[in-house]
Amino acid sequence: MTYTKEKFYQALHQVESSGKLSPPDGDSGKAIGPFQIWSVYWQDSNIGGSYDDVRQLDTAKKCVDGYMKRYAKNEWSEQMSIADVEKCARIHNGGPKGYTKSSTDGYWAKFSSHL
């Protein structure tokens, strides 16, 4: 079975904000928008615009796309394996090396239940 970016975004949206389009800020105000993106994540995505723009779903998707193209360039595609999706989800949660951190195991378990 393969997974598309859109399927990834759908699962991410459920995990990060229960599918809400205008969720409250998370992580003591450090994470915003439907994908709960931090400022440093937005900066690393190199999509331009304003950080506040990631409150919009379309911009949040562009931000994740830019971030994954930087840190998961071999895995991020329109036809991802479950291992690719896992690496990307754990990078989203734990940063560029998040896929190596045991602290992202629980996040992956939650994420995978939405696929």
GROMACS .gro file of C-alpha atoms in nm, residues 26-94:
model
   69
   26GLY     CA    1  -0.058   2.481   2.131
   27ASP     CA    2   0.263   2.414   2.321
   28SER     CA    3   0.216   2.723   2.540
   29GLY     CA    4   0.157   2.942   2.234
   30LYS     CA    5   0.459   2.815   2.038
   31ALA     CA    6   0.263   2.606   1.785
   32ILE     CA    7  -0.004   2.751   1.558
   33GLY     CA    8  -0.250   2.652   1.291
   34PRO     CA    9  -0.412   2.324   1.194
   35PHE     CA   10  -0.076   2.143   1.191
   36GLN     CA   11   0.056   2.313   1.510
   37ILE     CA   12   0.369   2.450   1.342
   38TRP     CA   13   0.646   2.620   1.538
   39SER     CA   14   0.822   2.932   1.406
   40VAL     CA   15   1.154   2.751   1.360
   41TYR     CA   16   0.978   2.483   1.153
   42TRP     CA   17   0.822   2.753   0.933
   43GLN     CA   18   1.164   2.919   0.892
   44ASP     CA   19   1.323   2.586   0.794
   45SER     CA   20   1.050   2.526   0.535
   46ASN     CA   21   1.168   2.836   0.347
   47ILE     CA   22   0.822   2.911   0.203
   48GLY     CA   23   0.835   3.284   0.272
   49GLY     CA   24   0.544   3.499   0.373
   50SER     CA   25   0.458   3.545   0.738
   51TYR     CA   26   0.472   3.282   1.011
   52ASP     CA   27   0.112   3.369   1.095
   53ASP     CA   28   0.014   3.247   0.745
   54VAL     CA   29   0.048   2.883   0.861
   55ARG     CA   30  -0.283   2.931   1.042
   56GLN     CA   31  -0.437   2.873   0.697
   57LEU     CA   32  -0.458   2.509   0.590
   58ASP     CA   33  -0.321   2.563   0.239
   59THR     CA   34  -0.018   2.751   0.371
   60ALA     CA   35   0.033   2.492   0.646
   61LYS     CA   36   0.048   2.225   0.374
   62LYS     CA   37   0.307   2.429   0.182
   63CYS     CA   38   0.508   2.467   0.500
   64VAL     CA   39   0.509   2.092   0.570
   65ASP     CA   40   0.595   2.027   0.205
   66GLY     CA   41   0.894   2.261   0.223
   67TYR     CA   42   1.011   2.113   0.553
   68MET     CA   43   0.986   1.756   0.428
   69LYS     CA   44   1.161   1.840   0.101
   70ARG     CA   45   1.447   1.962   0.317
   71TYR     CA   46   1.462   1.692   0.584
   72ALA     CA   47   1.295   1.387   0.425
   73LYS     CA   48   1.372   1.444   0.059
   74ASN     CA   49   1.411   1.074  -0.020
   75GLU     CA   50   1.087   0.974   0.153
   76TRP     CA   51   0.850   1.264   0.081
   77SER     CA   52   0.656   1.192  -0.239
   78GLU     CA   53   0.314   1.120  -0.382
   79GLN     CA   54   0.369   0.746  -0.334
   80MET     CA   55   0.509   0.686   0.014
   81SER     CA   56   0.549   0.354   0.186
   82ILE     CA   57   0.438   0.318   0.547
   83ALA     CA   58   0.807   0.346   0.647
   84ASP     CA   59   0.832   0.675   0.455
   85VAL     CA   60   0.519   0.809   0.623
   86GLU     CA   61   0.653   0.708   0.963
   87LYS     CA   62   0.981   0.889   0.906
   88CYS     CA   63   0.801   1.203   0.790
   89ALA     CA   64   0.555   1.201   1.079
   90ARG     CA   65   0.832   1.156   1.333
   91ILE     CA   66   1.034   1.437   1.169
   92HIS     CA   67   0.730   1.663   1.190
   93ASN     CA   68   0.698   1.589   1.560
   94GLY     CA   69   1.061   1.570   1.667
   0.00000   0.00000   0.00000
